[in-house]
């Protein structure tokens, strides 16, 4: 009952860490039915493309063996090497096809869940030898689902094969009256047709099983709210993760900050070490806002973006330092800097509306209170 209650409490989607840990343990979604479908479907396709070469090679081998003289058949010194050579020739005839099937069988399981190799999954576990655990697996929900899938697959394939055999009964019975070459080619085509249609029938089973396996895997990895909280505390307490998180937060904040530079009214610079981007909208705030600020490399980046978007850049070292140290991002400048910043904004607005040859004089004196002055 406690286990069932715990399972019911697992309502949270698995975290990225939980997914990574499960992959390290070799716990990834796999669909046997999808793999079976891929193997048989690709196998049928491979037979279609290799029909000519395989049937021709096998016809030559069969013809050679069917025409052996009685003296050779009775001579074991001749017969054994001869059959060995025939078997090797037959193997070489179907080798490309077998190689294709091997590749599909090897990589087919990765169709869902991707590539995963874990020594933990291969480790020996005593509970696998326990009859009780075996009965639980056989008669549990998963075991019943596997049984239903197997019955569905067998029933579907059997019905398809029996239907095809019924349709082609007369052709199959007439194979004995055909020549050796025609009989081999005809048989090959019938087998190919039955194989192809049967493999196409497996698509139905695979389309049911693959989504079910993904859903079941996700369900097994679901977490309780407490597990999510504990994992968060664990990862947050890791100095390496803390540093990585701080760097990520810093990068995201800087990216958001840079996105505000093109909308700024003016960039006030040091001119090399400091840069602050100001925006004033009387409908949105009572005073100009700092939309971006930075020193050294970040300051150069702000100026670069400003020039690219034709935002005015104004050099006022003392004012730039005062705004930088006194005002945070998305905050209004302090009252003591209203007049100085107003002079800069007025100059910028006049400059934008100036006629050619009649440009305003830039302000040179700025009143900065002692408590805001940074020398």
mmCIF file of C-alpha atoms in Angstrom, residues 58-334:
data_model
loop_
_atom_site.group_PDB
_atom_site.id
_atom_site.type_symbol
_atom_site.label_atom_id
_atom_site.label_comp_id
_atom_site.label_asym_id
_atom_site.label_seq_id
_atom_site.Cartn_x
_atom_site.Cartn_y
_atom_site.Cartn_z
ATOM 1 C CA UNK A 58 21.204 -19.816 -55.741
ATOM 2 C CA UNK A 59 19.893 -21.123 -59.067
ATOM 3 C CA UNK A 60 23.446 -21.839 -60.201
ATOM 4 C CA UNK A 61 24.274 -23.590 -56.915
ATOM 5 C CA UNK A 62 21.099 -25.709 -56.907
ATOM 6 C CA UNK A 63 21.466 -26.586 -60.575
ATOM 7 C CA UNK A 64 25.050 -27.732 -60.055
ATOM 8 C CA UNK A 65 24.079 -29.920 -57.084
ATOM 9 C CA UNK A 66 20.961 -31.386 -58.709
ATOM 10 C CA UNK A 67 23.006 -32.530 -61.718
ATOM 11 C CA UNK A 68 25.708 -34.387 -59.792
ATOM 12 C CA UNK A 69 26.479 -37.839 -61.203
ATOM 13 C CA UNK A 70 25.673 -40.857 -59.019
ATOM 14 C CA UNK A 71 29.367 -41.699 -58.791
ATOM 15 C CA UNK A 72 30.103 -38.305 -57.208
ATOM 16 C CA UNK A 73 27.173 -38.581 -54.811
ATOM 17 C CA UNK A 74 28.429 -41.928 -53.555
ATOM 18 C CA UNK A 75 32.009 -40.648 -53.185
ATOM 19 C CA UNK A 76 32.354 -38.973 -49.774
ATOM 20 C CA UNK A 77 35.838 -37.699 -50.641
ATOM 21 C CA UNK A 78 34.239 -35.633 -53.391
ATOM 22 C CA UNK A 79 30.840 -34.905 -51.832
ATOM 23 C CA UNK A 80 31.950 -33.257 -48.562
ATOM 24 C CA UNK A 81 34.337 -30.692 -50.174
ATOM 25 C CA UNK A 82 31.751 -30.062 -52.893
ATOM 26 C CA UNK A 83 28.948 -29.311 -50.427
ATOM 27 C CA UNK A 84 31.328 -27.153 -48.376
ATOM 28 C CA UNK A 85 32.127 -25.063 -51.452
ATOM 29 C CA UNK A 86 28.412 -24.820 -52.270
ATOM 30 C CA UNK A 87 27.585 -23.665 -48.731
ATOM 31 C CA UNK A 88 30.326 -21.010 -48.870
ATOM 32 C CA UNK A 89 29.083 -19.831 -52.277
ATOM 33 C CA UNK A 90 25.514 -19.607 -50.924
ATOM 34 C CA UNK A 91 26.775 -17.661 -47.905
ATOM 35 C CA UNK A 92 28.597 -15.169 -50.137
ATOM 36 C CA UNK A 93 25.430 -14.799 -52.226
ATOM 37 C CA UNK A 94 23.383 -13.683 -49.220
ATOM 38 C CA UNK A 95 26.255 -11.913 -47.364
ATOM 39 C CA UNK A 96 25.239 -8.328 -48.381
ATOM 40 C CA UNK A 97 21.694 -9.019 -47.253
ATOM 41 C CA UNK A 98 22.850 -10.502 -43.936
ATOM 42 C CA UNK A 99 25.161 -7.510 -43.377
ATOM 43 C CA UNK A 100 22.228 -5.131 -43.911
ATOM 44 C CA UNK A 101 20.098 -7.073 -41.432
ATOM 45 C CA UNK A 102 22.939 -7.033 -38.882
ATOM 46 C CA UNK A 103 23.288 -3.243 -39.101
ATOM 47 C CA UNK A 104 19.532 -2.709 -38.705
ATOM 48 C CA UNK A 105 19.350 -5.147 -35.781
ATOM 49 C CA UNK A 106 22.290 -3.356 -34.122
ATOM 50 C CA UNK A 107 21.078 0.236 -34.540
ATOM 51 C CA UNK A 108 17.308 -0.340 -34.720
ATOM 52 C CA UNK A 109 16.792 -0.209 -30.929
ATOM 53 C CA UNK A 110 18.177 3.347 -30.951
ATOM 54 C CA UNK A 111 15.170 4.585 -32.946
ATOM 55 C CA UNK A 112 13.683 5.739 -29.649
ATOM 56 C CA UNK A 113 15.854 6.550 -26.649
ATOM 57 C CA UNK A 114 19.000 7.059 -28.719
ATOM 58 C CA UNK A 115 22.373 5.425 -28.113
ATOM 59 C CA UNK A 116 23.053 4.322 -24.551
ATOM 60 C CA UNK A 117 25.717 2.023 -23.110
ATOM 61 C CA UNK A 118 25.914 1.482 -19.370
ATOM 62 C CA UNK A 119 27.926 -1.044 -17.380
ATOM 63 C CA UNK A 120 25.407 -0.616 -14.546
ATOM 64 C CA UNK A 121 22.673 -2.092 -16.720
ATOM 65 C CA UNK A 122 24.915 -5.098 -17.458
ATOM 66 C CA UNK A 123 25.895 -5.656 -13.830
ATOM 67 C CA UNK A 124 24.840 -8.917 -12.170
ATOM 68 C CA UNK A 125 21.881 -8.587 -9.786
ATOM 69 C CA UNK A 126 20.803 -11.359 -7.410
ATOM 70 C CA UNK A 127 17.115 -10.387 -7.585
ATOM 71 C CA UNK A 128 17.110 -11.436 -11.238
ATOM 72 C CA UNK A 129 17.550 -15.032 -10.035
ATOM 73 C CA UNK A 130 14.677 -14.766 -7.568
ATOM 74 C CA UNK A 131 11.598 -16.803 -8.645
ATOM 75 C CA UNK A 132 9.380 -14.329 -6.783
ATOM 76 C CA UNK A 133 10.762 -11.393 -8.777
ATOM 77 C CA UNK A 134 10.307 -13.419 -11.948
ATOM 78 C CA UNK A 135 6.644 -14.100 -11.130
ATOM 79 C CA UNK A 136 6.101 -10.410 -10.381
ATOM 80 C CA UNK A 137 7.533 -9.482 -13.777
ATOM 81 C CA UNK A 138 5.459 -12.145 -15.549
ATOM 82 C CA UNK A 139 2.134 -11.388 -13.879
ATOM 83 C CA UNK A 140 2.534 -7.664 -13.327
ATOM 84 C CA UNK A 141 0.978 -4.953 -15.480
ATOM 85 C CA UNK A 142 4.032 -4.833 -17.738
ATOM 86 C CA UNK A 143 3.974 -8.619 -18.178
ATOM 87 C CA UNK A 144 0.302 -8.573 -19.138
ATOM 88 C CA UNK A 145 0.911 -5.787 -21.642
ATOM 89 C CA UNK A 146 3.783 -7.778 -23.184
ATOM 90 C CA UNK A 147 1.510 -10.843 -23.395
ATOM 91 C CA UNK A 148 -1.243 -8.853 -25.119
ATOM 92 C CA UNK A 149 1.273 -7.432 -27.585
ATOM 93 C CA UNK A 150 2.634 -10.896 -28.346
ATOM 94 C CA UNK A 151 -0.875 -12.276 -28.913
ATOM 95 C CA UNK A 152 -1.758 -9.310 -31.115
ATOM 96 C CA UNK A 153 1.428 -9.726 -33.130
ATOM 97 C CA UNK A 154 1.059 -13.490 -33.566
ATOM 98 C CA UNK A 155 -2.626 -13.182 -34.441
ATOM 99 C CA UNK A 156 -2.000 -10.401 -36.939
ATOM 100 C CA UNK A 157 0.930 -12.114 -38.674
ATOM 101 C CA UNK A 158 -0.827 -15.503 -38.689
ATOM 102 C CA UNK A 159 -3.983 -14.048 -40.227
ATOM 103 C CA UNK A 160 -1.947 -12.234 -42.906
ATOM 104 C CA UNK A 161 0.137 -15.315 -43.776
ATOM 105 C CA UNK A 162 -2.876 -17.658 -43.843
ATOM 106 C CA UNK A 163 -4.808 -15.225 -46.045
ATOM 107 C CA UNK A 164 -1.902 -14.987 -48.488
ATOM 108 C CA UNK A 165 -1.391 -18.776 -48.533
ATOM 109 C CA UNK A 166 -5.077 -19.201 -49.303
ATOM 110 C CA UNK A 167 -4.848 -16.713 -52.181
ATOM 111 C CA UNK A 168 -1.710 -18.310 -53.654
ATOM 112 C CA UNK A 169 -2.522 -21.981 -52.944
ATOM 113 C CA UNK A 170 -2.799 -22.884 -56.630
ATOM 114 C CA UNK A 171 0.525 -21.194 -57.462
ATOM 115 C CA UNK A 172 2.281 -23.009 -54.610
ATOM 116 C CA UNK A 173 0.918 -26.387 -55.741
ATOM 117 C CA UNK A 174 2.044 -25.741 -59.329
ATOM 118 C CA UNK A 175 5.666 -25.005 -58.327
ATOM 119 C CA UNK A 176 6.517 -28.699 -58.688
ATOM 120 C CA UNK A 177 5.541 -28.667 -62.364
ATOM 121 C CA UNK A 178 7.824 -25.731 -63.258
ATOM 122 C CA UNK A 179 11.455 -25.854 -64.372
ATOM 123 C CA UNK A 180 14.148 -25.572 -61.716
ATOM 124 C CA UNK A 181 14.995 -21.949 -62.527
ATOM 125 C CA UNK A 182 11.355 -20.855 -62.808
ATOM 126 C CA UNK A 183 10.464 -22.692 -59.601
ATOM 127 C CA UNK A 184 13.261 -20.982 -57.640
ATOM 128 C CA UNK A 185 12.391 -17.506 -58.961
ATOM 129 C CA UNK A 186 8.655 -18.080 -58.418
ATOM 130 C CA UNK A 187 9.186 -19.371 -54.865
ATOM 131 C CA UNK A 188 11.482 -16.462 -54.100
ATOM 132 C CA UNK A 189 8.850 -13.971 -55.264
ATOM 133 C CA UNK A 190 6.090 -15.634 -53.224
ATOM 134 C CA UNK A 191 8.251 -15.644 -50.088
ATOM 135 C CA UNK A 192 9.165 -12.014 -50.720
ATOM 136 C CA UNK A 193 5.511 -11.017 -51.107
ATOM 137 C CA UNK A 194 4.450 -12.812 -47.918
ATOM 138 C CA UNK A 195 7.439 -11.381 -46.033
ATOM 139 C CA UNK A 196 6.751 -7.814 -47.223
ATOM 140 C CA UNK A 197 3.023 -7.839 -46.435
ATOM 141 C CA UNK A 198 3.659 -9.452 -43.036
ATOM 142 C CA UNK A 199 6.283 -6.847 -42.139
ATOM 143 C CA UNK A 200 3.884 -4.081 -43.179
ATOM 144 C CA UNK A 201 1.380 -5.575 -40.730
ATOM 145 C CA UNK A 202 3.915 -5.096 -37.923
ATOM 146 C CA UNK A 203 3.678 -1.329 -38.435
ATOM 147 C CA UNK A 204 0.345 -1.420 -36.595
ATOM 148 C CA UNK A 205 1.927 -3.127 -33.578
ATOM 149 C CA UNK A 206 4.932 -0.752 -33.616
ATOM 150 C CA UNK A 207 2.692 2.340 -33.784
ATOM 151 C CA UNK A 208 0.960 1.137 -30.619
ATOM 152 C CA UNK A 209 4.063 -0.026 -28.753
ATOM 153 C CA UNK A 210 6.495 2.874 -29.380
ATOM 154 C CA UNK A 211 4.272 5.628 -27.856
ATOM 155 C CA UNK A 212 3.347 3.262 -25.008
ATOM 156 C CA UNK A 213 7.029 2.635 -24.171
ATOM 157 C CA UNK A 214 7.751 6.387 -24.156
ATOM 158 C CA UNK A 215 4.750 7.011 -21.901
ATOM 159 C CA UNK A 216 5.664 4.151 -19.561
ATOM 160 C CA UNK A 217 9.306 5.268 -19.318
ATOM 161 C CA UNK A 218 8.221 8.823 -18.479
ATOM 162 C CA UNK A 219 5.750 7.495 -15.894
ATOM 163 C CA UNK A 220 8.433 5.388 -14.198
ATOM 164 C CA UNK A 221 10.721 8.421 -13.902
ATOM 165 C CA UNK A 222 8.087 10.778 -12.508
ATOM 166 C CA UNK A 223 8.973 12.325 -9.164
ATOM 167 C CA UNK A 224 7.215 13.401 -6.013
ATOM 168 C CA UNK A 225 7.213 17.078 -5.111
ATOM 169 C CA UNK A 226 9.567 16.307 -2.234
ATOM 170 C CA UNK A 227 12.022 14.553 -4.582
ATOM 171 C CA UNK A 228 12.072 17.608 -6.831
ATOM 172 C CA UNK A 229 12.749 19.870 -3.833
ATOM 173 C CA UNK A 230 15.499 17.583 -2.514
ATOM 174 C CA UNK A 231 17.159 17.424 -5.923
ATOM 175 C CA UNK A 232 17.024 21.199 -6.234
ATOM 176 C CA UNK A 233 18.675 21.603 -2.819
ATOM 177 C CA UNK A 234 21.327 19.043 -3.757
ATOM 178 C CA UNK A 235 22.212 20.681 -7.055
ATOM 179 C CA UNK A 236 22.041 24.185 -5.596
ATOM 180 C CA UNK A 237 24.421 23.162 -2.828
ATOM 181 C CA UNK A 238 27.035 21.986 -5.328
ATOM 182 C CA UNK A 239 29.660 24.781 -5.748
ATOM 183 C CA UNK A 240 30.261 23.807 -9.368
ATOM 184 C CA UNK A 241 26.547 23.972 -10.164
ATOM 185 C CA UNK A 242 26.233 27.228 -8.254
ATOM 186 C CA UNK A 243 28.999 28.778 -10.315
ATOM 187 C CA UNK A 244 27.503 27.453 -13.542
ATOM 188 C CA UNK A 245 24.081 28.802 -12.549
ATOM 189 C CA UNK A 246 25.521 32.224 -11.690
ATOM 190 C CA UNK A 247 27.324 32.377 -15.028
ATOM 191 C CA UNK A 248 24.148 31.396 -16.851
ATOM 192 C CA UNK A 249 22.114 34.000 -14.976
ATOM 193 C CA UNK A 250 24.757 36.625 -15.720
ATOM 194 C CA UNK A 251 24.744 35.760 -19.420
ATOM 195 C CA UNK A 252 20.944 35.865 -19.605
ATOM 196 C CA UNK A 253 20.815 39.187 -17.758
ATOM 197 C CA UNK A 254 23.466 40.653 -20.055
ATOM 198 C CA UNK A 255 21.609 39.401 -23.126
ATOM 199 C CA UNK A 256 18.351 40.998 -21.940
ATOM 200 C CA UNK A 257 20.226 44.192 -21.139
ATOM 201 C CA UNK A 258 21.794 44.380 -24.606
ATOM 202 C CA UNK A 259 18.353 43.965 -26.187
ATOM 203 C CA UNK A 260 17.376 47.324 -24.649
ATOM 204 C CA UNK A 261 20.284 49.285 -26.186
ATOM 205 C CA UNK A 262 18.681 49.816 -29.652
ATOM 206 C CA UNK A 263 15.679 51.498 -27.946
ATOM 207 C CA UNK A 264 17.815 53.867 -25.841
ATOM 208 C CA UNK A 265 17.789 57.633 -26.451
ATOM 209 C CA UNK A 266 21.469 58.161 -25.677
ATOM 210 C CA UNK A 267 24.622 56.338 -24.556
ATOM 211 C CA UNK A 268 26.736 58.337 -22.105
ATOM 212 C CA UNK A 269 30.372 57.176 -22.055
ATOM 213 C CA UNK A 270 33.616 57.650 -20.120
ATOM 214 C CA UNK A 271 34.603 57.359 -23.140
ATOM 215 C CA UNK A 272 36.543 54.064 -22.913
ATOM 216 C CA UNK A 273 35.770 52.387 -19.592
ATOM 217 C CA UNK A 274 32.122 53.193 -18.819
ATOM 218 C CA UNK A 275 28.920 53.273 -20.861
ATOM 219 C CA UNK A 276 25.317 53.778 -19.704
ATOM 220 C CA UNK A 277 22.275 53.621 -21.975
ATOM 221 C CA UNK A 278 19.401 55.930 -21.008
ATOM 222 C CA UNK A 279 15.815 56.020 -22.189
ATOM 223 C CA UNK A 280 13.162 58.583 -21.288
ATOM 224 C CA UNK A 281 9.446 58.143 -21.877
ATOM 225 C CA UNK A 282 7.287 60.631 -19.972
ATOM 226 C CA UNK A 283 4.304 58.275 -20.197
ATOM 227 C CA UNK A 284 6.212 55.368 -18.644
ATOM 228 C CA UNK A 285 8.401 56.957 -15.934
ATOM 229 C CA UNK A 286 9.056 60.193 -14.073
ATOM 230 C CA UNK A 287 12.751 60.234 -14.959
ATOM 231 C CA UNK A 288 15.130 58.658 -17.488
ATOM 232 C CA UNK A 289 15.731 54.920 -17.022
ATOM 233 C CA UNK A 290 19.032 53.068 -17.245
ATOM 234 C CA UNK A 291 18.332 50.290 -19.779
ATOM 235 C CA UNK A 292 21.939 49.050 -19.977
ATOM 236 C CA UNK A 293 25.314 49.727 -18.421
ATOM 237 C CA UNK A 294 28.760 48.213 -18.394
ATOM 238 C CA UNK A 295 32.506 48.673 -18.075
ATOM 239 C CA UNK A 296 35.391 47.848 -20.406
ATOM 240 C CA UNK A 297 34.333 45.012 -22.774
ATOM 241 C CA UNK A 298 30.619 45.377 -21.990
ATOM 242 C CA UNK A 299 30.886 49.147 -22.453
ATOM 243 C CA UNK A 300 32.464 48.628 -25.872
ATOM 244 C CA UNK A 301 29.706 46.170 -26.774
ATOM 245 C CA UNK A 302 27.029 48.699 -25.770
ATOM 246 C CA UNK A 303 28.646 51.381 -27.939
ATOM 247 C CA UNK A 304 28.981 48.932 -30.834
ATOM 248 C CA UNK A 305 25.269 48.062 -30.720
ATOM 249 C CA UNK A 306 24.363 51.743 -30.340
ATOM 250 C CA UNK A 307 26.332 52.750 -33.442
ATOM 251 C CA UNK A 308 24.804 49.878 -35.393
ATOM 252 C CA UNK A 309 21.279 51.100 -34.544
ATOM 253 C CA UNK A 310 22.153 54.826 -34.864
ATOM 254 C CA UNK A 311 21.718 55.599 -31.165
ATOM 255 C CA UNK A 312 23.521 58.805 -30.140
ATOM 256 C CA UNK A 313 26.715 58.369 -28.101
ATOM 257 C CA UNK A 314 27.705 61.287 -25.841
ATOM 258 C CA UNK A 315 31.000 61.560 -23.985
ATOM 259 C CA UNK A 316 30.679 62.837 -20.396
ATOM 260 C CA UNK A 317 33.115 60.932 -18.119
ATOM 261 C CA UNK A 318 31.996 62.241 -14.722
ATOM 262 C CA UNK A 319 28.295 61.908 -15.553
ATOM 263 C CA UNK A 320 28.785 58.384 -16.965
ATOM 264 C CA UNK A 321 30.522 57.243 -13.758
ATOM 265 C CA UNK A 322 27.864 58.895 -11.564
ATOM 266 C CA UNK A 323 24.986 57.204 -13.392
ATOM 267 C CA UNK A 324 26.796 53.854 -13.525
ATOM 268 C CA UNK A 325 27.458 53.652 -9.776
ATOM 269 C CA UNK A 326 24.190 55.196 -8.578
ATOM 270 C CA UNK A 327 21.555 53.489 -10.730
ATOM 271 C CA UNK A 328 20.682 49.843 -11.375
ATOM 272 C CA UNK A 329 19.294 48.439 -14.630
ATOM 273 C CA UNK A 330 15.653 49.399 -15.322
ATOM 274 C CA UNK A 331 15.746 51.981 -12.512
ATOM 275 C CA UNK A 332 15.277 55.760 -12.680
ATOM 276 C CA UNK A 333 18.306 57.998 -12.260
ATOM 277 C CA UNK A 334 18.550 59.800 -8.876
#
